[in-house]
Coordinates of C-alpha atoms in Angstrom, one line a residue:
Chain A
M170 CA -133.4 51.5 -78.5
N171 CA -133.8 49.3 -81.7
N172 CA -137.5 47.8 -82.1
L173 CA -135.8 45.5 -84.9
L174 CA -135.0 43.0 -81.8
I175 CA -138.4 42.1 -81.2
L176 CA -139.2 41.2 -84.9
P177 CA -137.4 37.9 -85.3
I178 CA -140.2 36.8 -82.2
I179 CA -143.2 38.6 -83.4
I180 CA -143.1 37.9 -87.0
P181 CA -143.2 33.9 -86.4
L182 CA -145.5 34.6 -83.7
I183 CA -148.0 36.7 -85.5
T184 CA -147.8 34.7 -88.7
G185 CA -148.6 31.2 -86.7
M186 CA -151.4 32.8 -84.8
F187 CA -153.1 33.9 -88.1
M188 CA -152.5 30.4 -89.6
V189 CA -154.3 28.9 -87.1
I190 CA -157.3 30.9 -87.9
I191 CA -156.6 30.1 -91.5
R192 CA -156.6 26.4 -90.8
K193 CA -157.7 24.6 -94.3
K194 CA -156.1 26.8 -96.5
I195 CA -152.5 24.9 -96.7
N196 CA -151.1 26.6 -99.8
V197 CA -151.6 30.2 -98.0
Q198 CA -150.1 28.8 -94.8
R199 CA -147.1 27.4 -96.9
V200 CA -146.6 30.7 -98.3
L201 CA -146.8 32.9 -95.5
G202 CA -144.8 30.5 -93.6
I203 CA -141.6 31.0 -96.2
L204 CA -142.3 34.6 -96.0
A205 CA -142.3 34.4 -92.2
I206 CA -138.8 33.0 -91.9
A207 CA -137.7 34.9 -94.6
G208 CA -138.7 38.0 -93.0
T209 CA -136.7 36.9 -89.6
G210 CA -133.6 35.9 -91.7
A211 CA -133.8 39.4 -93.5
V212 CA -134.0 41.2 -89.8
S213 CA -131.3 39.3 -88.4
A214 CA -129.1 40.0 -91.5
V215 CA -129.8 43.7 -90.8
L216 CA -129.1 42.8 -87.1
I217 CA -125.8 41.3 -87.9
S218 CA -124.7 44.7 -89.8
Q219 CA -125.9 46.9 -87.2
I220 CA -124.0 45.5 -84.7
K221 CA -120.8 45.1 -86.8
A222 CA -121.3 48.9 -87.4
S223 CA -122.2 50.1 -83.9
G224 CA -121.7 47.2 -81.5
I225 CA -124.4 45.2 -79.3
Q226 CA -127.9 46.3 -80.0
V227 CA -130.4 46.8 -77.0
L228 CA -134.4 46.9 -76.9
H229 CA -135.8 47.9 -73.7
I230 CA -139.6 46.3 -73.6
G231 CA -142.0 48.9 -72.9
G232 CA -139.4 51.6 -72.6
W233 CA -138.5 50.4 -68.8
E234 CA -135.0 50.6 -68.3
A235 CA -132.7 47.7 -67.4
P236 CA -132.7 46.1 -64.9
F237 CA -136.3 47.1 -63.8
G238 CA -137.8 46.0 -67.4
V239 CA -137.4 42.9 -69.6
S240 CA -134.3 43.7 -72.2
F241 CA -133.5 42.0 -75.2
A242 CA -130.0 42.4 -76.3
A243 CA -128.5 41.4 -79.4
D244 CA -124.6 40.5 -79.6
M245 CA -122.9 39.0 -82.9
F246 CA -123.2 35.6 -81.1
S247 CA -126.7 35.6 -80.9
A248 CA -127.4 37.5 -84.6
L249 CA -125.4 34.8 -86.0
L250 CA -127.0 32.2 -84.5
L251 CA -130.6 33.7 -85.4
L252 CA -129.5 34.1 -88.9
T253 CA -128.2 30.3 -89.2
S254 CA -131.3 29.3 -87.5
S255 CA -133.8 31.0 -89.8
I256 CA -131.8 29.8 -93.2
V257 CA -132.0 26.1 -91.9
S258 CA -135.4 26.3 -90.6
L259 CA -136.5 27.8 -94.0
F260 CA -135.1 24.4 -95.6
C261 CA -136.5 22.3 -93.5
L262 CA -139.9 24.0 -94.0
I263 CA -139.5 24.0 -97.9
Y264 CA -138.8 19.9 -97.3
A265 CA -141.6 19.3 -95.0
F266 CA -144.0 20.8 -98.1
R267 CA -143.4 17.4 -100.0
S268 CA -142.8 14.9 -97.0
I269 CA -145.1 15.6 -94.1
G270 CA -148.6 14.9 -95.4
K271 CA -152.0 16.4 -95.5
G272 CA -153.3 15.3 -92.0
R273 CA -150.4 16.6 -90.3
E274 CA -150.7 20.1 -92.4
T275 CA -154.3 20.4 -91.4
H276 CA -153.6 19.9 -88.0
Y277 CA -151.6 23.2 -87.3
F278 CA -148.3 21.7 -88.3
Y279 CA -147.2 25.3 -90.0
P280 CA -148.1 27.5 -87.0
L281 CA -146.3 24.9 -84.5
F282 CA -143.2 25.1 -86.7
L283 CA -143.3 28.8 -86.2
F284 CA -144.2 29.2 -82.7
L285 CA -141.0 26.7 -82.4
L286 CA -139.0 29.4 -84.0
T287 CA -140.6 32.0 -81.8
G288 CA -139.3 30.3 -78.9
V289 CA -136.1 29.4 -80.3
N290 CA -135.4 33.3 -81.6
G291 CA -136.6 34.6 -78.1
S292 CA -134.0 32.5 -76.4
F293 CA -131.2 33.6 -78.6
L294 CA -132.3 37.6 -78.1
T295 CA -133.5 37.6 -74.5
G296 CA -131.4 39.4 -71.8
D297 CA -133.5 38.3 -69.1
L298 CA -133.1 35.0 -67.2
F299 CA -136.9 34.4 -66.8
N300 CA -137.7 35.4 -70.1
L301 CA -135.3 32.9 -70.8
F302 CA -137.3 30.4 -69.2
V303 CA -140.7 31.2 -70.7
C304 CA -139.0 31.4 -74.6
F305 CA -137.7 28.0 -73.4
E306 CA -141.4 27.1 -72.6
V307 CA -142.4 28.5 -75.9
M308 CA -140.1 26.2 -77.7
L309 CA -140.6 23.3 -75.8
I310 CA -144.3 23.1 -75.7
S311 CA -144.5 23.5 -79.6
S312 CA -141.9 20.6 -79.5
Y313 CA -144.2 18.6 -77.6
V314 CA -146.9 19.0 -80.1
L315 CA -144.4 18.5 -83.1
I316 CA -143.2 15.5 -81.5
S317 CA -146.5 13.7 -81.2
I318 CA -148.5 15.3 -84.2
G319 CA -149.8 12.4 -86.2
G320 CA -150.1 10.2 -83.4
T321 CA -148.3 6.9 -84.6
R322 CA -147.2 4.7 -81.8
I323 CA -143.8 5.2 -81.6
Q324 CA -144.2 8.9 -81.4
L325 CA -146.7 9.0 -78.5
R326 CA -144.5 6.5 -76.7
E327 CA -141.2 8.8 -77.1
S328 CA -143.4 12.2 -76.6
I329 CA -144.3 10.8 -73.0
K330 CA -140.8 10.2 -72.2
Y331 CA -139.7 13.7 -73.9
V332 CA -142.3 15.7 -71.8
L333 CA -141.6 14.2 -68.5
V334 CA -137.6 14.6 -68.9
N335 CA -138.3 18.3 -69.9
V336 CA -141.1 19.0 -67.5
L337 CA -138.9 18.0 -64.9
S338 CA -135.6 20.0 -66.2
S339 CA -137.9 23.1 -66.4
S340 CA -139.2 22.9 -62.7
L341 CA -135.5 22.6 -62.0
F342 CA -134.9 25.6 -64.0
L343 CA -137.4 27.4 -62.1
V344 CA -136.1 26.4 -58.9
A345 CA -132.2 27.4 -59.9
I346 CA -134.0 30.8 -60.9
A347 CA -135.4 31.3 -57.7
Y348 CA -132.1 30.4 -55.8
L349 CA -130.4 32.7 -57.7
Y350 CA -133.0 35.5 -57.3
A351 CA -133.1 34.9 -53.6
T352 CA -129.0 35.1 -53.3
I353 CA -128.3 38.0 -55.9
G354 CA -132.0 39.7 -56.2
T355 CA -132.1 40.3 -60.0
L356 CA -133.0 38.5 -63.0
N357 CA -131.5 40.8 -65.9
F358 CA -128.4 38.8 -67.3
A359 CA -126.4 42.1 -67.4
H360 CA -127.1 43.0 -63.9
L361 CA -126.6 39.5 -62.5
S362 CA -123.1 39.7 -63.9
V363 CA -122.4 42.9 -62.3
R364 CA -124.0 41.6 -58.9
V365 CA -122.3 38.4 -59.1
A366 CA -118.7 40.1 -59.7
E367 CA -119.4 42.3 -56.8
A368 CA -120.4 39.4 -54.3
G369 CA -117.4 37.5 -55.7
Q370 CA -118.6 33.9 -57.0
N371 CA -118.5 31.9 -53.5
G372 CA -119.7 28.3 -53.0
L373 CA -123.5 29.0 -52.9
L374 CA -123.3 30.9 -56.3
T375 CA -121.1 28.0 -57.8
A376 CA -123.6 25.7 -56.5
I377 CA -126.3 27.5 -58.0
S378 CA -124.2 27.6 -61.3
L379 CA -123.9 23.7 -61.3
L380 CA -127.6 23.8 -61.1
F381 CA -128.1 25.6 -64.3
L382 CA -125.4 23.6 -65.7
I383 CA -127.7 20.7 -65.0
V384 CA -130.6 22.2 -66.2
F385 CA -129.2 23.3 -69.6
G386 CA -127.5 20.2 -69.8
L387 CA -130.7 18.4 -69.9
K388 CA -131.7 20.5 -72.6
A389 CA -128.7 20.5 -74.7
G390 CA -127.9 16.7 -74.3
L391 CA -124.7 17.4 -72.4
L392 CA -124.2 14.0 -70.8
L393 CA -127.6 14.1 -69.6
F394 CA -128.9 12.8 -73.0
F395 CA -130.7 9.7 -72.2
W396 CA -133.9 11.2 -73.6
L397 CA -132.5 12.3 -77.1
P398 CA -131.7 9.4 -79.2
G399 CA -135.6 8.1 -78.6
S400 CA -137.2 11.4 -79.0
Y401 CA -135.3 12.5 -82.0
S402 CA -136.1 9.1 -84.0
A403 CA -139.5 9.1 -83.5
P404 CA -141.2 12.5 -85.0
P405 CA -141.3 12.9 -89.1
T406 CA -137.6 13.5 -91.0
A407 CA -138.6 17.2 -91.3
I408 CA -139.5 17.9 -87.6
A409 CA -136.6 15.5 -86.5
A410 CA -134.1 17.6 -88.6
I411 CA -135.4 21.0 -87.1
F412 CA -134.9 19.2 -83.7
A413 CA -131.3 18.3 -84.1
A414 CA -130.6 21.6 -85.5
L415 CA -132.2 23.9 -83.1
L416 CA -133.3 22.4 -79.8
T417 CA -129.9 21.0 -78.4
K418 CA -128.1 24.6 -79.8
V419 CA -130.5 26.7 -77.6
G420 CA -129.2 24.6 -74.4
I421 CA -125.8 25.3 -75.6
Y422 CA -126.1 28.6 -76.3
S423 CA -127.5 29.3 -72.6
I424 CA -124.6 27.3 -71.3
I425 CA -122.0 29.3 -73.0
R426 CA -124.2 32.8 -72.4
M427 CA -124.4 31.8 -68.4
F428 CA -120.8 30.7 -68.0
T429 CA -119.3 33.8 -70.0
L430 CA -121.5 36.4 -68.9
V431 CA -122.6 35.7 -65.3
F432 CA -120.5 32.7 -63.7
Y433 CA -117.1 33.3 -65.3
H434 CA -115.3 33.8 -62.0
E435 CA -114.6 30.3 -60.8
P436 CA -113.2 28.4 -64.4
N437 CA -111.1 26.0 -62.2
V438 CA -114.8 24.5 -60.9
T439 CA -117.2 25.3 -63.2
H440 CA -115.4 25.0 -66.6
L441 CA -113.5 21.8 -65.7
I442 CA -116.7 20.4 -64.8
I443 CA -117.9 21.3 -68.5
G444 CA -114.8 19.7 -69.5
I445 CA -115.3 16.7 -68.0
M446 CA -118.9 16.4 -69.1
S447 CA -118.3 16.9 -72.3
A448 CA -115.4 14.6 -72.8
L449 CA -117.9 12.0 -71.4
T450 CA -120.5 13.1 -73.7
M451 CA -118.1 12.8 -76.8
V452 CA -117.1 9.6 -75.7
L453 CA -120.7 8.2 -75.3
G454 CA -121.9 9.8 -78.3
A455 CA -119.3 8.3 -80.6
I456 CA -119.8 5.0 -79.0
G457 CA -123.6 5.0 -80.0
A458 CA -122.6 6.4 -83.1
I459 CA -120.7 3.2 -84.2
A460 CA -122.9 0.5 -82.4
Y461 CA -126.0 1.0 -84.1
W462 CA -127.0 -0.2 -87.6
N463 CA -130.0 1.9 -87.5
I464 CA -129.3 5.1 -90.1
K465 CA -131.5 7.1 -87.3
K466 CA -129.9 6.2 -84.3
I467 CA -126.3 6.6 -85.8
I468 CA -127.1 10.4 -86.6
T469 CA -128.7 11.1 -83.6
Y470 CA -125.7 10.0 -81.5
N471 CA -123.9 12.3 -84.1
V472 CA -126.1 15.0 -82.4
I473 CA -124.7 14.3 -79.1
V474 CA -121.0 14.1 -79.9
G475 CA -121.6 17.5 -81.3
V476 CA -122.8 18.9 -78.2
G477 CA -119.7 17.6 -76.4
F478 CA -117.7 18.9 -79.0
I479 CA -119.0 22.5 -79.0
L480 CA -118.7 22.8 -74.8
A481 CA -115.2 21.4 -74.9
G482 CA -114.7 24.7 -76.8
L483 CA -116.4 26.7 -74.1
A484 CA -114.4 24.5 -71.1
S485 CA -111.2 25.7 -72.5
G486 CA -112.1 29.2 -71.9
T487 CA -109.6 30.9 -74.3
P488 CA -110.5 33.2 -77.2
E489 CA -109.5 30.3 -79.8
G490 CA -111.8 27.7 -78.0
L491 CA -114.7 30.0 -78.1
T492 CA -114.0 31.0 -81.8
G493 CA -114.2 27.5 -82.7
A494 CA -117.3 26.9 -80.4
I495 CA -118.9 29.4 -82.7
Y496 CA -117.9 28.2 -86.0
Y497 CA -118.7 24.5 -84.7
L498 CA -122.1 25.8 -83.4
I499 CA -123.0 27.4 -87.1
H500 CA -121.8 24.4 -88.9
D501 CA -123.4 22.2 -86.5
I502 CA -126.8 23.4 -86.9
I503 CA -126.4 23.4 -90.7
V504 CA -125.0 19.8 -91.0
K505 CA -126.9 18.0 -88.4
A506 CA -130.4 19.5 -90.3
L507 CA -128.7 18.3 -93.6
L508 CA -127.9 14.9 -92.3
F509 CA -131.3 14.2 -91.1
L510 CA -132.9 15.5 -94.2
I511 CA -130.6 12.9 -96.2
G512 CA -131.3 10.0 -93.7
G513 CA -134.9 10.6 -93.8
T514 CA -134.8 10.6 -97.6
I515 CA -133.1 7.6 -97.7
I516 CA -135.7 5.8 -95.4
A517 CA -138.4 7.3 -97.4
I518 CA -136.8 5.7 -100.7
T519 CA -136.1 2.2 -99.0
G520 CA -138.8 1.9 -96.1
T521 CA -136.4 0.7 -93.8
A522 CA -133.9 2.3 -91.5
N523 CA -132.0 -1.0 -91.2
L524 CA -128.2 -0.3 -92.9
R525 CA -128.3 -4.4 -93.7
D526 CA -131.2 -4.2 -95.7
I527 CA -130.1 -1.2 -97.9
S528 CA -127.5 -1.1 -100.4
G529 CA -126.4 0.3 -103.8
L530 CA -128.3 3.5 -103.7
I531 CA -125.7 5.1 -105.5
Q532 CA -126.6 3.5 -108.9
T533 CA -130.1 5.1 -108.7
Y534 CA -129.6 8.3 -106.5
P535 CA -126.2 9.5 -107.3
Y536 CA -127.2 13.1 -106.5
L537 CA -128.2 12.0 -103.2
G538 CA -125.1 9.8 -102.4
W539 CA -122.5 12.5 -103.2
M540 CA -124.3 14.9 -101.2
F541 CA -124.5 12.2 -98.2
F542 CA -120.6 11.9 -99.1
I543 CA -120.1 15.9 -98.6
A544 CA -122.3 16.0 -95.4
A545 CA -120.2 13.1 -94.1
L546 CA -116.9 14.5 -94.7
S547 CA -118.0 18.0 -93.5
L548 CA -119.4 16.4 -90.2
A549 CA -115.9 14.7 -89.7
G550 CA -113.9 18.0 -90.3
I551 CA -112.4 17.2 -93.8
P552 CA -110.5 20.7 -94.7
P553 CA -112.4 22.2 -97.4
L554 CA -115.6 22.0 -95.6
S555 CA -117.0 23.5 -92.8
G556 CA -116.5 21.3 -89.8
F557 CA -112.6 21.6 -90.3
I558 CA -111.8 25.3 -88.8
G559 CA -114.2 24.8 -85.9
K560 CA -112.3 21.7 -85.1
V561 CA -109.0 23.1 -85.5
F562 CA -110.0 26.2 -83.0
I563 CA -111.4 24.1 -80.5
T564 CA -108.4 21.6 -80.5
E565 CA -106.0 24.7 -80.5
G566 CA -108.1 26.2 -77.4
T567 CA -107.9 23.1 -75.5
F568 CA -104.5 22.2 -75.9
E569 CA -103.5 25.8 -75.1
A570 CA -105.9 25.8 -71.9
G571 CA -103.6 22.5 -71.0
Y572 CA -106.7 20.6 -71.3
I573 CA -104.6 18.1 -73.8
W574 CA -107.0 15.3 -72.6
L575 CA -110.0 17.1 -73.9
G576 CA -108.7 17.8 -77.3
A577 CA -107.4 14.5 -77.7
I578 CA -110.7 13.0 -77.2
G579 CA -112.3 15.4 -79.5
L580 CA -110.0 14.1 -82.1
L581 CA -110.3 10.6 -81.4
T582 CA -114.3 10.9 -81.4
S583 CA -113.8 12.7 -84.8
L584 CA -112.3 9.7 -86.2
M585 CA -115.2 7.6 -84.5
V586 CA -117.8 9.7 -86.3
L587 CA -116.1 9.7 -89.6
Y588 CA -116.1 5.9 -89.2
S589 CA -119.8 6.0 -88.1
V590 CA -121.3 8.1 -91.2
M591 CA -119.0 6.0 -93.8
K592 CA -120.8 3.2 -92.3
I593 CA -123.7 4.5 -93.7
F594 CA -122.2 5.6 -96.9
M595 CA -120.3 2.4 -97.7
N596 CA -123.3 0.0 -96.8
G597 CA -125.9 2.1 -98.1
F598 CA -124.9 3.6 -101.2
W599 CA -121.9 1.1 -102.5
G600 CA -122.7 -2.2 -103.1
E601 CA -125.2 -4.2 -105.6
S602 CA -128.4 -2.7 -106.1
Y603 CA -131.5 -4.8 -105.4
L604 CA -133.6 -1.7 -105.8
Y605 CA -135.6 -1.2 -108.7
E606 CA -138.2 1.5 -109.9
E607 CA -140.9 -0.8 -108.8
N608 CA -139.8 -1.6 -104.9
E609 CA -139.2 1.9 -104.1
K610 CA -141.3 2.9 -101.3
G611 CA -141.0 6.5 -102.2
K612 CA -140.1 9.4 -104.5
T613 CA -137.2 12.3 -103.9
K614 CA -139.1 14.6 -105.9
G615 CA -139.0 17.9 -104.3
L616 CA -136.8 16.7 -101.6
L617 CA -133.6 17.2 -103.0
F618 CA -133.6 20.7 -103.3
P619 CA -133.4 21.7 -99.6
I620 CA -130.8 19.0 -99.5
A621 CA -128.5 20.3 -102.1
A622 CA -129.0 24.1 -100.7
L623 CA -128.0 22.8 -97.2
T624 CA -124.7 21.0 -98.8
A625 CA -124.2 24.4 -101.0
L626 CA -124.4 26.2 -97.6
T627 CA -121.7 24.0 -96.1
I628 CA -119.3 24.0 -98.6
A629 CA -119.5 27.7 -98.8
L630 CA -119.1 27.8 -95.0
G631 CA -115.8 25.9 -95.0
V632 CA -114.7 27.7 -98.2
G633 CA -115.6 31.3 -96.8
A634 CA -114.5 30.9 -93.5
E635 CA -112.2 33.6 -93.8
G636 CA -115.3 36.2 -94.5
I637 CA -117.2 34.9 -91.6
Y638 CA -114.0 35.8 -89.3
A639 CA -114.6 39.2 -89.0
F640 CA -117.9 38.5 -87.7
S641 CA -116.9 35.5 -85.8
D642 CA -114.2 37.8 -84.2
L643 CA -116.6 40.2 -82.8
A644 CA -118.9 37.5 -81.2
V645 CA -115.7 36.3 -79.0
E646 CA -114.9 39.8 -78.3
S647 CA -118.4 40.2 -76.6
L648 CA -118.1 36.6 -74.8
M649 CA -114.4 37.2 -73.8
N650 CA -115.4 40.9 -72.2
P651 CA -118.7 40.8 -70.1
S652 CA -118.5 44.5 -69.7
L653 CA -119.2 45.4 -73.2
Y654 CA -122.5 43.4 -72.7
I655 CA -123.3 44.9 -69.5
E656 CA -122.2 48.5 -70.7
A657 CA -124.6 48.3 -73.6
V658 CA -127.5 46.8 -71.6
L659 CA -127.4 48.9 -68.2
G660 CA -125.1 51.8 -69.7
N661 CA -121.7 53.1 -68.6
N662 CA -121.9 53.8 -65.0
W663 CA -122.6 50.2 -63.9
V664 CA -119.4 48.6 -64.8
G665 CA -117.2 48.4 -62.0
P666 CA -113.4 47.8 -62.2
N667 CA -112.9 44.8 -64.1
Chain B
M38 CA -181.2 10.9 -73.8
K39 CA -181.1 13.2 -71.0
K40 CA -183.3 12.8 -68.0
Q41 CA -185.9 15.3 -67.5
N42 CA -185.8 15.6 -63.7
D43 CA -183.2 18.4 -63.5
V44 CA -185.4 21.1 -63.3
I45 CA -183.7 22.6 -60.1
L46 CA -180.2 22.4 -61.7
R47 CA -181.6 24.2 -64.8
S48 CA -183.1 27.1 -62.9
V49 CA -180.5 27.4 -60.7
T50 CA -178.0 27.7 -63.5
R51 CA -179.9 30.0 -65.4
I52 CA -179.4 32.7 -62.4
A53 CA -175.7 31.6 -61.5
V54 CA -174.6 31.9 -65.3
I55 CA -175.6 35.5 -65.1
I56 CA -174.0 36.4 -61.9
I57 CA -170.8 34.3 -62.8
L58 CA -170.7 36.4 -66.1
T59 CA -171.1 39.7 -64.5
F60 CA -168.5 38.8 -61.6
A61 CA -166.0 37.7 -64.6
I62 CA -166.4 40.9 -66.2
N63 CA -165.9 42.9 -63.0
L64 CA -162.8 40.7 -62.4
F65 CA -161.4 41.7 -66.0
F66 CA -162.1 45.4 -65.5
S67 CA -160.6 45.7 -61.9
G68 CA -157.4 44.2 -62.9
H69 CA -155.6 47.5 -62.9
H70 CA -156.3 48.8 -59.5
A71 CA -157.2 45.5 -57.7
P72 CA -156.9 41.8 -58.0
G73 CA -158.2 40.6 -60.9
G74 CA -157.3 40.9 -65.0
G75 CA -157.7 39.0 -68.0
F76 CA -156.5 35.7 -67.1
V77 CA -158.8 35.1 -64.2
G78 CA -161.5 37.2 -66.0
G79 CA -161.2 34.7 -69.0
L80 CA -161.2 31.5 -66.7
A81 CA -164.1 32.6 -65.0
L82 CA -166.0 33.4 -68.0
A83 CA -164.9 30.0 -69.2
C84 CA -166.6 28.6 -65.7
A85 CA -169.9 30.1 -66.6
I86 CA -169.8 28.5 -70.0
T87 CA -168.6 25.3 -68.7
L88 CA -171.7 25.5 -66.1
L89 CA -173.8 25.9 -69.2
F90 CA -172.4 22.7 -70.8
L91 CA -172.9 20.5 -67.7
T92 CA -176.4 21.7 -67.3
F93 CA -177.7 21.5 -70.9
D94 CA -175.9 19.2 -73.7
I95 CA -172.9 20.6 -75.3
E96 CA -174.9 20.9 -78.8
S97 CA -177.4 23.3 -77.8
V98 CA -175.3 25.4 -76.0
R99 CA -173.0 25.6 -79.0
E100 CA -176.1 26.5 -81.5
N101 CA -176.7 29.4 -79.5
M102 CA -172.8 30.1 -79.2
P103 CA -171.5 29.8 -82.7
V104 CA -167.8 30.5 -82.0
D105 CA -164.8 28.6 -82.9
F106 CA -162.9 28.9 -79.6
K107 CA -159.6 27.8 -81.4
A108 CA -159.9 30.9 -83.7
M109 CA -161.1 33.1 -80.5
A110 CA -157.7 32.1 -78.8
A111 CA -155.5 33.2 -81.6
T112 CA -157.6 36.4 -82.2
G113 CA -157.0 37.0 -78.6
V114 CA -153.3 36.3 -78.6
L115 CA -153.2 38.5 -82.4
I116 CA -155.0 41.3 -80.2
A117 CA -152.4 41.2 -77.4
I118 CA -149.1 41.2 -79.6
L119 CA -150.6 44.1 -82.0
T120 CA -151.1 46.4 -79.1
G121 CA -147.4 46.1 -78.5
V122 CA -146.9 46.8 -82.3
G123 CA -148.9 49.7 -81.8
G124 CA -146.0 51.3 -79.6
M125 CA -143.6 50.7 -82.3
I126 CA -145.7 52.5 -84.9
Y127 CA -145.2 55.7 -82.3
D128 CA -141.5 55.1 -82.4
D129 CA -141.6 53.9 -78.8
A130 CA -140.5 50.5 -77.8
F131 CA -142.3 47.7 -78.1
L132 CA -145.1 46.8 -75.8
T133 CA -145.0 50.5 -74.8
Q134 CA -148.4 51.3 -73.3
A135 CA -150.4 54.5 -73.4
F136 CA -153.0 55.8 -71.3
N137 CA -155.5 58.9 -71.2
Y138 CA -158.6 60.1 -69.2
Y139 CA -162.0 60.4 -71.0
N140 CA -165.4 61.7 -70.1
L141 CA -167.7 58.8 -70.8
P142 CA -171.0 59.1 -71.2
L143 CA -172.0 56.8 -68.0
F144 CA -168.9 56.4 -66.3
G145 CA -167.4 60.1 -65.9
K146 CA -164.0 60.3 -65.9
T147 CA -162.2 57.2 -66.8
E148 CA -158.7 56.1 -67.3
L149 CA -158.5 54.1 -70.4
A150 CA -155.1 52.4 -71.1
T151 CA -153.9 50.1 -73.8
A152 CA -153.1 47.5 -71.3
M153 CA -156.7 46.9 -71.1
A154 CA -156.4 46.0 -75.0
F155 CA -153.6 43.4 -74.1
D156 CA -155.6 42.1 -71.1
L157 CA -158.5 41.7 -73.3
G158 CA -156.5 39.5 -75.6
V159 CA -155.0 37.4 -72.7
A160 CA -158.8 36.9 -71.5
L161 CA -159.9 35.7 -75.2
A162 CA -156.8 33.8 -75.6
V163 CA -157.4 31.9 -71.8
I164 CA -161.5 31.5 -72.8
G165 CA -160.6 30.0 -76.1
T166 CA -157.9 27.6 -74.9
A167 CA -160.0 26.5 -71.6
M168 CA -163.1 25.8 -74.1
T169 CA -161.1 24.1 -76.6
I170 CA -159.9 21.6 -74.1
I171 CA -162.9 20.9 -72.4
I172 CA -164.9 20.5 -76.0
T173 CA -162.2 18.4 -77.4
I174 CA -162.0 16.1 -74.4
S175 CA -165.8 15.8 -74.4
E176 CA -166.1 15.2 -78.3
D177 CA -164.0 12.0 -78.0
R178 CA -166.0 10.3 -75.6

């Protein structure tokens, strides 16, 4: 039992609820927001050190032992994601201080931001399928409000689509849970894993697993990403950044969790389908990224490419592939938030998202320009930066598993990604500057700090990859051996011959 | 201006609201051993207030009931979470519940559980949310 596990969920929840009561006091809300997220980050850092020292940490809520109660379990994979998401959301929050506007601030922006984190953290930590559904809903309902808060025309239009798609996928999620409960009779992840292993993953269970793949694919933007480009370009920059950094990642996390812990018996079917879906996702996303001349659209399609790439690592099913997926997931959370923040800043300065109307920004904003350059190289996977290690491992994993086509598509789309972001850099930052002080639409005061911090983080992640290896190694170990997770949650006697 | 010929509605409402409120409280307290609990209890109570809104106009009801329903919903959730945190203070797992038997003056030997405080939080959240929705929609008109 370790009560620390619940803190990343209840700290933002309690703080957010308190903020609802003190709605008008914006400065208090800002300070509380920073404190809450920093507290969550500190807790996850402590969790990481505990997991490193003594294995997977488990909390049985209310003292009811698994599989009868709701369990929370933190292995290294979820703890790393928890820490990364707290850091990134902290900087997105700081970015929001200067950019979100007073109207949104007094209408519960900060509480909703924290409720979103409550849902995300809960999804990362939970060890129960139905509780995962509830955490998804906490996250999604906050995101419904965040996407429409402010009530501009485009936001309202896109939020209708977003809500419709997610209500549909949530009901499919519920149906999938019902099927699984009807066949297996339990909802605890560890117990599910034991029961599925005992029953042998027959055709029915594989079909249910594919239904879960569709559900999480809708959430993560794996092939079923038709809703994503519109929804992510509607809300204000800080909100779009946190969406791009976290929401799809929760779907990816769920896919990785389900297909390494529960449905790992038929990789020839499930993992191959994931591989095909991620290859298509990468190709279609990359085509979208190079097709547009709209900054928002380009970076939104890059989110989709990232989803495909991470799940290619899972599809390989090898330790190398999973190592790569973990590295790339952490890198992707940071760099997508960074890219959205920079893109939003460019739009705030110039007042347009059309690349053809922008040029020569580097003369007035050299720091912004070079930070975008670093972010772009990092996204494409140029060696000293954080995207490189993940890409190397994922490619190695896919080659090892015999999916050479998958690795090749990954490398090819990396080129297209590089082209798409370099298009922003060369058209937006190079060239003749016609932008003078008087026709700037906005200022960058206070906006550059979070961008600089995230840039430093992506460099540090690339340079310090060796230091993270000890942690990601543990994460891969627990993902490759479901028995570790089962033993931690259910105790020794539940683990059968494996 | 409201029409003045709804005497029957007003008189019936005055009695019906008392009955509904009593029923709501009964539902709330019976939740542990019989069907009921915080959610239905809260909804039934919100129904009583809605009936008041329908019969009398919103302003006069609000004057007699000066409650910020948004803050009420938030307080409800806070109460619910803090009952869980209470378990952590005694070094148990989050949301561990405690109960004991007390001799209360009017009820005799009664079982009191912290689950009831959790339910109270749920009820407040439900009332607050339902009333916020109704009031917000009606104010926009």
